[in-house]
Amino acid sequence: MTSLVLFYLAGTLTLGGAVGVVGTRNIVHAALFLLASLMGVAGIYLLVFAEFLALVQVLIYGGAIVIVVLFALMLTRLQEFRGSMENRQWPVAVVAAVVLFGVIAAAIVRTGTPAGLERQGPGVQDIGTALFTQWAIPFEVASVLLLVALIGAIVIARAGGRD
Amino acid sequence: MITLVHLQVLSAGLFCIGLYGVLARRSAVLILLAIELMLNAVNVNLVGLAAFVDNGQFMGQIIAIFVITVAAAEVGLALAIILRLYRNRGSVNVDQLNMMKW
């Protein structure tokens, strides 16, 4: 019962933050709403016993991605949106989002919860073992991907160069 | 007691809010933030399925870790492109980025 209350709290934080991200007119506020939403997701990870992912979520999203977004907002001074923050197709976007949510939610509720579900979470040690044995090759590929993205970002954003 | 349905409906809601943001916003930075919301919705779904269905195999959590990795790389590259765009065009309004149209 307590877990359900905590779930609704974290879910409200997540969805409220998400609505703030897509609804606010201030871009810096949007980045801070994104932080709130991501921390709500971290709380949900804790509730389903994925504590390693909750930690990764706080460190990478809260500590890295939101900070990088705020830096980018400082470097691109955005006073250019005088009129609406939304483009002309926003009513279509509302309809598309609501219809998609209706379809997915109907499918989920019709399917229901299969019988005999057990909440179980692996420890951090299990995840580490799996990541470095069974998933070692994807792990190395991910590290190469991060290196390529790092070098690519430096080359693209470098001052000067050939425009 | 939390059930899988709770997590899946939450994930669907987060994904659809992100979809609205991607379709309706004019600033490239805000579209990027909405894409982050959608990636998080996918992660919630993966972690929920790993916790409730996958008998102690936690494959969903491993895949969620890789999704977070790719999201970090994507944000870094996309913000570099946005910075470059701002420097070259003086704007990050995606309605005005039509130089590849003819």
JSON list of N, CA and C in Angstrom, two decimals, chain A residues 64-143:
[
{"chain": "A", "resi": 64, "resn": "ALA", "atom": "N", "xyz": [24.70, 15.17, -15.59]},
{"chain": "A", "resi": 64, "resn": "ALA", "atom": "CA", "xyz": [25.41, 15.46, -16.84]},
{"chain": "A", "resi": 64, "resn": "ALA", "atom": "C", "xyz": [24.49, 16.10, -17.88]},
{"chain": "A", "resi": 65, "resn": "ILE", "atom": "N", "xyz": [23.40, 15.43, -18.23]},
{"chain": "A", "resi": 65, "resn": "ILE", "atom": "CA", "xyz": [22.63, 15.86, -19.40]},
{"chain": "A", "resi": 65, "resn": "ILE", "atom": "C", "xyz": [21.97, 17.21, -19.16]},
{"chain": "A", "resi": 66, "resn": "VAL", "atom": "N", "xyz": [21.35, 17.39, -17.97]},
{"chain": "A", "resi": 66, "resn": "VAL", "atom": "CA", "xyz": [20.68, 18.67, -17.71]},
{"chain": "A", "resi": 66, "resn": "VAL", "atom": "C", "xyz": [21.69, 19.81, -17.66]},
{"chain": "A", "resi": 67, "resn": "ILE", "atom": "N", "xyz": [22.88, 19.53, -17.09]},
{"chain": "A", "resi": 67, "resn": "ILE", "atom": "CA", "xyz": [23.92, 20.57, -17.02]},
{"chain": "A", "resi": 67, "resn": "ILE", "atom": "C", "xyz": [24.37, 20.94, -18.44]},
{"chain": "A", "resi": 68, "resn": "VAL", "atom": "N", "xyz": [24.56, 19.93, -19.29]},
{"chain": "A", "resi": 68, "resn": "VAL", "atom": "CA", "xyz": [24.99, 20.22, -20.67]},
{"chain": "A", "resi": 68, "resn": "VAL", "atom": "C", "xyz": [23.92, 21.03, -21.40]},
{"chain": "A", "resi": 69, "resn": "VAL", "atom": "N", "xyz": [22.64, 20.69, -21.18]},
{"chain": "A", "resi": 69, "resn": "VAL", "atom": "CA", "xyz": [21.56, 21.45, -21.82]},
{"chain": "A", "resi": 69, "resn": "VAL", "atom": "C", "xyz": [21.57, 22.89, -21.34]},
{"chain": "A", "resi": 70, "resn": "LEU", "atom": "N", "xyz": [21.79, 23.10, -20.03]},
{"chain": "A", "resi": 70, "resn": "LEU", "atom": "CA", "xyz": [21.81, 24.47, -19.51]},
{"chain": "A", "resi": 70, "resn": "LEU", "atom": "C", "xyz": [22.98, 25.25, -20.10]},
{"chain": "A", "resi": 71, "resn": "PHE", "atom": "N", "xyz": [24.15, 24.57, -20.27]},
{"chain": "A", "resi": 71, "resn": "PHE", "atom": "CA", "xyz": [25.27, 25.24, -20.92]},
{"chain": "A", "resi": 71, "resn": "PHE", "atom": "C", "xyz": [24.92, 25.66, -22.34]},
{"chain": "A", "resi": 72, "resn": "ALA", "atom": "N", "xyz": [24.28, 24.75, -23.08]},
{"chain": "A", "resi": 72, "resn": "ALA", "atom": "CA", "xyz": [23.90, 25.08, -24.45]},
{"chain": "A", "resi": 72, "resn": "ALA", "atom": "C", "xyz": [22.92, 26.24, -24.48]},
{"chain": "A", "resi": 73, "resn": "LEU", "atom": "N", "xyz": [22.02, 26.32, -23.49]},
{"chain": "A", "resi": 73, "resn": "LEU", "atom": "CA", "xyz": [21.07, 27.43, -23.45]},
{"chain": "A", "resi": 73, "resn": "LEU", "atom": "C", "xyz": [21.78, 28.74, -23.17]},
{"chain": "A", "resi": 74, "resn": "MET", "atom": "N", "xyz": [22.85, 28.69, -22.33]},
{"chain": "A", "resi": 74, "resn": "MET", "atom": "CA", "xyz": [23.61, 29.91, -22.08]},
{"chain": "A", "resi": 74, "resn": "MET", "atom": "C", "xyz": [24.32, 30.37, -23.34]},
{"chain": "A", "resi": 75, "resn": "LEU", "atom": "N", "xyz": [24.85, 29.40, -24.13]},
{"chain": "A", "resi": 75, "resn": "LEU", "atom": "CA", "xyz": [25.64, 29.78, -25.30]},
{"chain": "A", "resi": 75, "resn": "LEU", "atom": "C", "xyz": [24.77, 30.24, -26.47]},
{"chain": "A", "resi": 76, "resn": "THR", "atom": "N", "xyz": [23.50, 29.78, -26.53]},
{"chain": "A", "resi": 76, "resn": "THR", "atom": "CA", "xyz": [22.59, 30.26, -27.57]},
{"chain": "A", "resi": 76, "resn": "THR", "atom": "C", "xyz": [21.53, 31.10, -26.89]},
{"chain": "A", "resi": 77, "resn": "ARG", "atom": "N", "xyz": [21.75, 32.41, -26.86]},
{"chain": "A", "resi": 77, "resn": "ARG", "atom": "CA", "xyz": [20.79, 33.28, -26.16]},
{"chain": "A", "resi": 77, "resn": "ARG", "atom": "C", "xyz": [19.50, 33.32, -26.98]},
{"chain": "A", "resi": 78, "resn": "LEU", "atom": "N", "xyz": [18.44, 32.83, -26.38]},
{"chain": "A", "resi": 78, "resn": "LEU", "atom": "CA", "xyz": [17.24, 32.55, -27.16]},
{"chain": "A", "resi": 78, "resn": "LEU", "atom": "C", "xyz": [16.16, 33.58, -26.86]},
{"chain": "A", "resi": 79, "resn": "GLN", "atom": "N", "xyz": [16.32, 34.78, -27.34]},
{"chain": "A", "resi": 79, "resn": "GLN", "atom": "CA", "xyz": [15.22, 35.74, -27.21]},
{"chain": "A", "resi": 79, "resn": "GLN", "atom": "C", "xyz": [14.46, 35.85, -28.53]},
{"chain": "A", "resi": 80, "resn": "GLU", "atom": "N", "xyz": [14.64, 34.90, -29.41]},
{"chain": "A", "resi": 80, "resn": "GLU", "atom": "CA", "xyz": [14.11, 35.09, -30.75]},
{"chain": "A", "resi": 80, "resn": "GLU", "atom": "C", "xyz": [12.64, 34.68, -30.87]},
{"chain": "A", "resi": 81, "resn": "PHE", "atom": "N", "xyz": [12.12, 33.94, -29.89]},
{"chain": "A", "resi": 81, "resn": "PHE", "atom": "CA", "xyz": [10.74, 33.47, -30.03]},
{"chain": "A", "resi": 81, "resn": "PHE", "atom": "C", "xyz": [9.80, 34.50, -29.45]},
{"chain": "A", "resi": 82, "resn": "ARG", "atom": "N", "xyz": [9.49, 35.49, -30.24]},
{"chain": "A", "resi": 82, "resn": "ARG", "atom": "CA", "xyz": [8.62, 36.56, -29.75]},
{"chain": "A", "resi": 82, "resn": "ARG", "atom": "C", "xyz": [7.18, 36.07, -29.65]},
{"chain": "A", "resi": 83, "resn": "GLY", "atom": "N", "xyz": [6.72, 35.40, -30.67]},
{"chain": "A", "resi": 83, "resn": "GLY", "atom": "CA", "xyz": [5.33, 34.98, -30.69]},
{"chain": "A", "resi": 83, "resn": "GLY", "atom": "C", "xyz": [5.13, 33.66, -29.96]},
{"chain": "A", "resi": 84, "resn": "SER", "atom": "N", "xyz": [4.45, 32.75, -30.59]},
{"chain": "A", "resi": 84, "resn": "SER", "atom": "CA", "xyz": [4.13, 31.48, -29.97]},
{"chain": "A", "resi": 84, "resn": "SER", "atom": "C", "xyz": [5.37, 30.59, -29.92]},
{"chain": "A", "resi": 85, "resn": "MET", "atom": "N", "xyz": [5.43, 29.74, -28.87]},
{"chain": "A", "resi": 85, "resn": "MET", "atom": "CA", "xyz": [6.50, 28.75, -28.80]},
{"chain": "A", "resi": 85, "resn": "MET", "atom": "C", "xyz": [6.14, 27.51, -29.61]},
{"chain": "A", "resi": 86, "resn": "GLU", "atom": "N", "xyz": [4.89, 27.41, -30.05]},
{"chain": "A", "resi": 86, "resn": "GLU", "atom": "CA", "xyz": [4.47, 26.22, -30.79]},
{"chain": "A", "resi": 86, "resn": "GLU", "atom": "C", "xyz": [4.30, 26.57, -32.27]},
{"chain": "A", "resi": 87, "resn": "ASN", "atom": "N", "xyz": [4.47, 25.60, -33.11]},
{"chain": "A", "resi": 87, "resn": "ASN", "atom": "CA", "xyz": [4.27, 25.85, -34.53]},
{"chain": "A", "resi": 87, "resn": "ASN", "atom": "C", "xyz": [2.80, 25.68, -34.89]},
{"chain": "A", "resi": 88, "resn": "ARG", "atom": "N", "xyz": [2.50, 25.84, -36.16]},
{"chain": "A", "resi": 88, "resn": "ARG", "atom": "CA", "xyz": [1.09, 25.85, -36.57]},
{"chain": "A", "resi": 88, "resn": "ARG", "atom": "C", "xyz": [0.41, 24.50, -36.42]},
{"chain": "A", "resi": 89, "resn": "GLN", "atom": "N", "xyz": [1.18, 23.42, -36.37]},
{"chain": "A", "resi": 89, "resn": "GLN", "atom": "CA", "xyz": [0.54, 22.10, -36.35]},
{"chain": "A", "resi": 89, "resn": "GLN", "atom": "C", "xyz": [0.27, 21.59, -34.93]},
{"chain": "A", "resi": 90, "resn": "TRP", "atom": "N", "xyz": [0.27, 22.49, -33.93]},
{"chain": "A", "resi": 90, "resn": "TRP", "atom": "CA", "xyz": [0.12, 21.98, -32.57]},
{"chain": "A", "resi": 90, "resn": "TRP", "atom": "C", "xyz": [-1.22, 21.31, -32.31]},
{"chain": "A", "resi": 91, "resn": "PRO", "atom": "N", "xyz": [-2.36, 21.74, -32.90]},
{"chain": "A", "resi": 91, "resn": "PRO", "atom": "CA", "xyz": [-3.59, 20.97, -32.64]},
{"chain": "A", "resi": 91, "resn": "PRO", "atom": "C", "xyz": [-3.49, 19.54, -33.15]},
{"chain": "A", "resi": 92, "resn": "VAL", "atom": "N", "xyz": [-2.85, 19.36, -34.30]},
{"chain": "A", "resi": 92, "resn": "VAL", "atom": "CA", "xyz": [-2.66, 18.00, -34.81]},
{"chain": "A", "resi": 92, "resn": "VAL", "atom": "C", "xyz": [-1.81, 17.20, -33.85]},
{"chain": "A", "resi": 93, "resn": "ALA", "atom": "N", "xyz": [-0.79, 17.86, -33.27]},
{"chain": "A", "resi": 93, "resn": "ALA", "atom": "CA", "xyz": [0.10, 17.16, -32.34]},
{"chain": "A", "resi": 93, "resn": "ALA", "atom": "C", "xyz": [-0.67, 16.71, -31.10]},
{"chain": "A", "resi": 94, "resn": "VAL", "atom": "N", "xyz": [-1.59, 17.57, -30.60]},
{"chain": "A", "resi": 94, "resn": "VAL", "atom": "CA", "xyz": [-2.40, 17.19, -29.44]},
{"chain": "A", "resi": 94, "resn": "VAL", "atom": "C", "xyz": [-3.23, 15.96, -29.78]},
{"chain": "A", "resi": 95, "resn": "VAL", "atom": "N", "xyz": [-3.88, 16.00, -30.96]},
{"chain": "A", "resi": 95, "resn": "VAL", "atom": "CA", "xyz": [-4.74, 14.87, -31.34]},
{"chain": "A", "resi": 95, "resn": "VAL", "atom": "C", "xyz": [-3.91, 13.61, -31.47]},
{"chain": "A", "resi": 96, "resn": "ALA", "atom": "N", "xyz": [-2.73, 13.71, -32.12]},
{"chain": "A", "resi": 96, "resn": "ALA", "atom": "CA", "xyz": [-1.89, 12.53, -32.31]},
{"chain": "A", "resi": 96, "resn": "ALA", "atom": "C", "xyz": [-1.47, 11.94, -30.97]},
{"chain": "A", "resi": 97, "resn": "ALA", "atom": "N", "xyz": [-1.05, 12.81, -30.03]},
{"chain": "A", "resi": 97, "resn": "ALA", "atom": "CA", "xyz": [-0.59, 12.31, -28.74]},
{"chain": "A", "resi": 97, "resn": "ALA", "atom": "C", "xyz": [-1.74, 11.66, -27.97]},
{"chain": "A", "resi": 98, "resn": "VAL", "atom": "N", "xyz": [-2.92, 12.31, -27.97]},
{"chain": "A", "resi": 98, "resn": "VAL", "atom": "CA", "xyz": [-4.05, 11.75, -27.20]},
{"chain": "A", "resi": 98, "resn": "VAL", "atom": "C", "xyz": [-4.51, 10.43, -27.80]},
{"chain": "A", "resi": 99, "resn": "VAL", "atom": "N", "xyz": [-4.58, 10.37, -29.14]},
{"chain": "A", "resi": 99, "resn": "VAL", "atom": "CA", "xyz": [-5.02, 9.12, -29.78]},
{"chain": "A", "resi": 99, "resn": "VAL", "atom": "C", "xyz": [-4.03, 8.00, -29.52]},
{"chain": "A", "resi": 100, "resn": "LEU", "atom": "N", "xyz": [-2.73, 8.31, -29.63]},
{"chain": "A", "resi": 100, "resn": "LEU", "atom": "CA", "xyz": [-1.73, 7.27, -29.38]},
{"chain": "A", "resi": 100, "resn": "LEU", "atom": "C", "xyz": [-1.83, 6.77, -27.94]},
{"chain": "A", "resi": 101, "resn": "PHE", "atom": "N", "xyz": [-2.01, 7.72, -26.99]},
{"chain": "A", "resi": 101, "resn": "PHE", "atom": "CA", "xyz": [-2.13, 7.29, -25.59]},
{"chain": "A", "resi": 101, "resn": "PHE", "atom": "C", "xyz": [-3.36, 6.43, -25.39]},
{"chain": "A", "resi": 102, "resn": "GLY", "atom": "N", "xyz": [-4.49, 6.81, -26.04]},
{"chain": "A", "resi": 102, "resn": "GLY", "atom": "CA", "xyz": [-5.69, 6.00, -25.92]},
{"chain": "A", "resi": 102, "resn": "GLY", "atom": "C", "xyz": [-5.49, 4.58, -26.42]},
{"chain": "A", "resi": 103, "resn": "VAL", "atom": "N", "xyz": [-4.84, 4.47, -27.59]},
{"chain": "A", "resi": 103, "resn": "VAL", "atom": "CA", "xyz": [-4.64, 3.14, -28.18]},
{"chain": "A", "resi": 103, "resn": "VAL", "atom": "C", "xyz": [-3.74, 2.29, -27.27]},
{"chain": "A", "resi": 104, "resn": "ILE", "atom": "N", "xyz": [-2.62, 2.88, -26.82]},
{"chain": "A", "resi": 104, "resn": "ILE", "atom": "CA", "xyz": [-1.68, 2.10, -26.00]},
{"chain": "A", "resi": 104, "resn": "ILE", "atom": "C", "xyz": [-2.34, 1.70, -24.68]},
{"chain": "A", "resi": 105, "resn": "ALA", "atom": "N", "xyz": [-3.03, 2.69, -24.04]},
{"chain": "A", "resi": 105, "resn": "ALA", "atom": "CA", "xyz": [-3.63, 2.39, -22.73]},
{"chain": "A", "resi": 105, "resn": "ALA", "atom": "C", "xyz": [-4.71, 1.33, -22.87]},
{"chain": "A", "resi": 106, "resn": "ALA", "atom": "N", "xyz": [-5.52, 1.41, -23.95]},
{"chain": "A", "resi": 106, "resn": "ALA", "atom": "CA", "xyz": [-6.55, 0.40, -24.16]},
{"chain": "A", "resi": 106, "resn": "ALA", "atom": "C", "xyz": [-5.92, -0.98, -24.33]},
{"chain": "A", "resi": 107, "resn": "ALA", "atom": "N", "xyz": [-4.82, -1.04, -25.10]},
{"chain": "A", "resi": 107, "resn": "ALA", "atom": "CA", "xyz": [-4.15, -2.33, -25.31]},
{"chain": "A", "resi": 107, "resn": "ALA", "atom": "C", "xyz": [-3.61, -2.87, -24.00]},
{"chain": "A", "resi": 108, "resn": "ILE", "atom": "N", "xyz": [-3.01, -1.99, -23.18]},
{"chain": "A", "resi": 108, "resn": "ILE", "atom": "CA", "xyz": [-2.44, -2.44, -21.91]},
{"chain": "A", "resi": 108, "resn": "ILE", "atom": "C", "xyz": [-3.53, -2.96, -20.99]},
{"chain": "A", "resi": 109, "resn": "VAL", "atom": "N", "xyz": [-4.64, -2.19, -20.86]},
{"chain": "A", "resi": 109, "resn": "VAL", "atom": "CA", "xyz": [-5.67, -2.57, -19.91]},
{"chain": "A", "resi": 109, "resn": "VAL", "atom": "C", "xyz": [-6.38, -3.83, -20.38]},
{"chain": "A", "resi": 110, "resn": "ARG", "atom": "N", "xyz": [-6.58, -3.96, -21.70]},
{"chain": "A", "resi": 110, "resn": "ARG", "atom": "CA", "xyz": [-7.22, -5.18, -22.21]},
{"chain": "A", "resi": 110, "resn": "ARG", "atom": "C", "xyz": [-6.35, -6.41, -21.96]},
{"chain": "A", "resi": 111, "resn": "THR", "atom": "N", "xyz": [-5.04, -6.24, -22.13]},
{"chain": "A", "resi": 111, "resn": "THR", "atom": "CA", "xyz": [-4.14, -7.37, -21.88]},
{"chain": "A", "resi": 111, "resn": "THR", "atom": "C", "xyz": [-4.14, -7.74, -20.41]},
{"chain": "A", "resi": 112, "resn": "GLY", "atom": "N", "xyz": [-4.14, -6.70, -19.54]},
{"chain": "A", "resi": 112, "resn": "GLY", "atom": "CA", "xyz": [-4.18, -6.96, -18.12]},
{"chain": "A", "resi": 112, "resn": "GLY", "atom": "C", "xyz": [-2.84, -7.49, -17.61]},
{"chain": "A", "resi": 113, "resn": "THR", "atom": "N", "xyz": [-2.84, -7.80, -16.33]},
{"chain": "A", "resi": 113, "resn": "THR", "atom": "CA", "xyz": [-1.64, -8.31, -15.70]},
{"chain": "A", "resi": 113, "resn": "THR", "atom": "C", "xyz": [-1.64, -9.82, -15.77]},
{"chain": "A", "resi": 114, "resn": "PRO", "atom": "N", "xyz": [-0.64, -10.43, -16.37]},
{"chain": "A", "resi": 114, "resn": "PRO", "atom": "CA", "xyz": [-0.58, -11.88, -16.37]},
{"chain": "A", "resi": 114, "resn": "PRO", "atom": "C", "xyz": [-0.47, -12.43, -14.95]},
{"chain": "A", "resi": 115, "resn": "ALA", "atom": "N", "xyz": [-0.99, -13.61, -14.74]},
{"chain": "A", "resi": 115, "resn": "ALA", "atom": "CA", "xyz": [-1.01, -14.17, -13.39]},
{"chain": "A", "resi": 115, "resn": "ALA", "atom": "C", "xyz": [0.40, -14.55, -12.95]},
{"chain": "A", "resi": 116, "resn": "GLY", "atom": "N", "xyz": [0.56, -14.57, -11.63]},
{"chain": "A", "resi": 116, "resn": "GLY", "atom": "CA", "xyz": [1.81, -15.07, -11.07]},
{"chain": "A", "resi": 116, "resn": "GLY", "atom": "C", "xyz": [2.99, -14.15, -11.23]},
{"chain": "A", "resi": 117, "resn": "LEU", "atom": "N", "xyz": [2.73, -12.82, -11.22]},
{"chain": "A", "resi": 117, "resn": "LEU", "atom": "CA", "xyz": [3.85, -11.91, -11.34]},
{"chain": "A", "resi": 117, "resn": "LEU", "atom": "C", "xyz": [4.53, -11.74, -9.99]},
{"chain": "A", "resi": 118, "resn": "GLU", "atom": "N", "xyz": [5.84, -11.75, -10.03]},
{"chain": "A", "resi": 118, "resn": "GLU", "atom": "CA", "xyz": [6.61, -11.56, -8.82]},
{"chain": "A", "resi": 118, "resn": "GLU", "atom": "C", "xyz": [7.52, -10.37, -9.01]},
{"chain": "A", "resi": 119, "resn": "ARG", "atom": "N", "xyz": [7.49, -9.46, -8.03]},
{"chain": "A", "resi": 119, "resn": "ARG", "atom": "CA", "xyz": [8.44, -8.38, -8.10]},
{"chain": "A", "resi": 119, "resn": "ARG", "atom": "C", "xyz": [9.78, -8.88, -7.62]},
{"chain": "A", "resi": 120, "resn": "GLN", "atom": "N", "xyz": [10.78, -8.80, -8.47]},
{"chain": "A", "resi": 120, "resn": "GLN", "atom": "CA", "xyz": [12.10, -9.25, -8.05]},
{"chain": "A", "resi": 120, "resn": "GLN", "atom": "C", "xyz": [13.15, -8.38, -8.73]},
{"chain": "A", "resi": 121, "resn": "GLY", "atom": "N", "xyz": [14.14, -8.03, -7.99]},
{"chain": "A", "resi": 121, "resn": "GLY", "atom": "CA", "xyz": [15.18, -7.19, -8.56]},
{"chain": "A", "resi": 121, "resn": "GLY", "atom": "C", "xyz": [16.54, -7.80, -8.32]},
{"chain": "A", "resi": 122, "resn": "PRO", "atom": "N", "xyz": [17.41, -7.76, -9.33]},
{"chain": "A", "resi": 122, "resn": "PRO", "atom": "CA", "xyz": [18.77, -8.25, -9.14]},
{"chain": "A", "resi": 122, "resn": "PRO", "atom": "C", "xyz": [19.57, -7.21, -8.37]},
{"chain": "A", "resi": 123, "resn": "GLY", "atom": "N", "xyz": [20.61, -7.66, -7.68]},
{"chain": "A", "resi": 123, "resn": "GLY", "atom": "CA", "xyz": [21.48, -6.72, -6.99]},
{"chain": "A", "resi": 123, "resn": "GLY", "atom": "C", "xyz": [22.42, -6.05, -7.96]},
{"chain": "A", "resi": 124, "resn": "VAL", "atom": "N", "xyz": [23.14, -5.05, -7.44]},
{"chain": "A", "resi": 124, "resn": "VAL", "atom": "CA", "xyz": [24.10, -4.34, -8.26]},
{"chain": "A", "resi": 124, "resn": "VAL", "atom": "C", "xyz": [25.19, -5.29, -8.74]},
{"chain": "A", "resi": 125, "resn": "GLN", "atom": "N", "xyz": [25.54, -6.24, -7.86]},
{"chain": "A", "resi": 125, "resn": "GLN", "atom": "CA", "xyz": [26.61, -7.19, -8.21]},
{"chain": "A", "resi": 125, "resn": "GLN", "atom": "C", "xyz": [26.21, -8.05, -9.40]},
{"chain": "A", "resi": 126, "resn": "ASP", "atom": "N", "xyz": [24.95, -8.50, -9.44]},
{"chain": "A", "resi": 126, "resn": "ASP", "atom": "CA", "xyz": [24.48, -9.31, -10.57]},
{"chain": "A", "resi": 126, "resn": "ASP", "atom": "C", "xyz": [24.58, -8.54, -11.87]},
{"chain": "A", "resi": 127, "resn": "ILE", "atom": "N", "xyz": [24.17, -7.25, -11.82]},
{"chain": "A", "resi": 127, "resn": "ILE", "atom": "CA", "xyz": [24.20, -6.44, -13.04]},
{"chain": "A", "resi": 127, "resn": "ILE", "atom": "C", "xyz": [25.64, -6.26, -13.52]},
{"chain": "A", "resi": 128, "resn": "GLY", "atom": "N", "xyz": [26.55, -6.01, -12.57]},
{"chain": "A", "resi": 128, "resn": "GLY", "atom": "CA", "xyz": [27.95, -5.84, -12.94]},
{"chain": "A", "resi": 128, "resn": "GLY", "atom": "C", "xyz": [28.51, -7.10, -13.57]},
{"chain": "A", "resi": 129, "resn": "THR", "atom": "N", "xyz": [28.21, -8.25, -12.96]},
{"chain": "A", "resi": 129, "resn": "THR", "atom": "CA", "xyz": [28.71, -9.51, -13.51]},
{"chain": "A", "resi": 129, "resn": "THR", "atom": "C", "xyz": [28.18, -9.74, -14.92]},
{"chain": "A", "resi": 130, "resn": "ALA", "atom": "N", "xyz": [26.87, -9.51, -15.10]},
{"chain": "A", "resi": 130, "resn": "ALA", "atom": "CA", "xyz": [26.29, -9.73, -16.43]},
{"chain": "A", "resi": 130, "resn": "ALA", "atom": "C", "xyz": [26.88, -8.77, -17.45]},
{"chain": "A", "resi": 131, "resn": "LEU", "atom": "N", "xyz": [27.10, -7.52, -17.01]},
{"chain": "A", "resi": 131, "resn": "LEU", "atom": "CA", "xyz": [27.58, -6.50, -17.96]},
{"chain": "A", "resi": 131, "resn": "LEU", "atom": "C", "xyz": [28.99, -6.83, -18.43]},
{"chain": "A", "resi": 132, "resn": "PHE", "atom": "N", "xyz": [29.80, -7.45, -17.59]},
{"chain": "A", "resi": 132, "resn": "PHE", "atom": "CA", "xyz": [31.19, -7.70, -17.98]},
{"chain": "A", "resi": 132, "resn": "PHE", "atom": "C", "xyz": [31.43, -9.11, -18.46]},
{"chain": "A", "resi": 133, "resn": "THR", "atom": "N", "xyz": [30.40, -9.98, -18.45]},
{"chain": "A", "resi": 133, "resn": "THR", "atom": "CA", "xyz": [30.59, -11.32, -19.01]},
{"chain": "A", "resi": 133, "resn": "THR", "atom": "C", "xyz": [29.71, -11.51, -20.24]},
{"chain": "A", "resi": 134, "resn": "GLN", "atom": "N", "xyz": [28.39, -11.62, -19.99]},
{"chain": "A", "resi": 134, "resn": "GLN", "atom": "CA", "xyz": [27.47, -11.91, -21.09]},
{"chain": "A", "resi": 134, "resn": "GLN", "atom": "C", "xyz": [27.35, -10.73, -22.05]},
{"chain": "A", "resi": 135, "resn": "TRP", "atom": "N", "xyz": [27.44, -9.50, -21.52]},
{"chain": "A", "resi": 135, "resn": "TRP", "atom": "CA", "xyz": [27.21, -8.30, -22.33]},
{"chain": "A", "resi": 135, "resn": "TRP", "atom": "C", "xyz": [28.50, -7.53, -22.57]},
{"chain": "A", "resi": 136, "resn": "ALA", "atom": "N", "xyz": [29.65, -8.23, -22.56]},
{"chain": "A", "resi": 136, "resn": "ALA", "atom": "CA", "xyz": [30.94, -7.52, -22.66]},
{"chain": "A", "resi": 136, "resn": "ALA", "atom": "C", "xyz": [31.10, -6.83, -24.01]},
{"chain": "A", "resi": 137, "resn": "ILE", "atom": "N", "xyz": [30.70, -7.49, -25.09]},
{"chain": "A", "resi": 137, "resn": "ILE", "atom": "CA", "xyz": [30.90, -6.90, -26.41]},
{"chain": "A", "resi": 137, "resn": "ILE", "atom": "C", "xyz": [30.01, -5.68, -26.62]},
{"chain": "A", "resi": 138, "resn": "PRO", "atom": "N", "xyz": [28.70, -5.73, -26.32]},
{"chain": "A", "resi": 138, "resn": "PRO", "atom": "CA", "xyz": [27.92, -4.49, -26.41]},
{"chain": "A", "resi": 138, "resn": "PRO", "atom": "C", "xyz": [28.48, -3.38, -25.52]},
{"chain": "A", "resi": 139, "resn": "PHE", "atom": "N", "xyz": [29.03, -3.75, -24.36]},
{"chain": "A", "resi": 139, "resn": "PHE", "atom": "CA", "xyz": [29.60, -2.75, -23.46]},
{"chain": "A", "resi": 139, "resn": "PHE", "atom": "C", "xyz": [30.76, -2.03, -24.14]},
{"chain": "A", "resi": 140, "resn": "GLU", "atom": "N", "xyz": [31.65, -2.82, -24.79]},
{"chain": "A", "resi": 140, "resn": "GLU", "atom": "CA", "xyz": [32.79, -2.20, -25.47]},
{"chain": "A", "resi": 140, "resn": "GLU", "atom": "C", "xyz": [32.31, -1.34, -26.64]},
{"chain": "A", "resi": 141, "resn": "VAL", "atom": "N", "xyz": [31.31, -1.84, -27.38]},
{"chain": "A", "resi": 141, "resn": "VAL", "atom": "CA", "xyz": [30.78, -1.05, -28.50]},
{"chain": "A", "resi": 141, "resn": "VAL", "atom": "C", "xyz": [30.22, 0.27, -28.01]},
{"chain": "A", "resi": 142, "resn": "ALA", "atom": "N", "xyz": [29.55, 0.23, -26.85]},
{"chain": "A", "resi": 142, "resn": "ALA", "atom": "CA", "xyz": [28.98, 1.47, -26.29]},
{"chain": "A", "resi": 142, "resn": "ALA", "atom": "C", "xyz": [30.10, 2.43, -25.93]},
{"chain": "A", "resi": 143, "resn": "SER", "atom": "N", "xyz": [31.22, 1.91, -25.42]},
{"chain": "A", "resi": 143, "resn": "SER", "atom": "CA", "xyz": [32.31, 2.83, -25.07]},
{"chain": "A", "resi": 143, "resn": "SER", "atom": "C", "xyz": [32.90, 3.46, -26.32]}
]
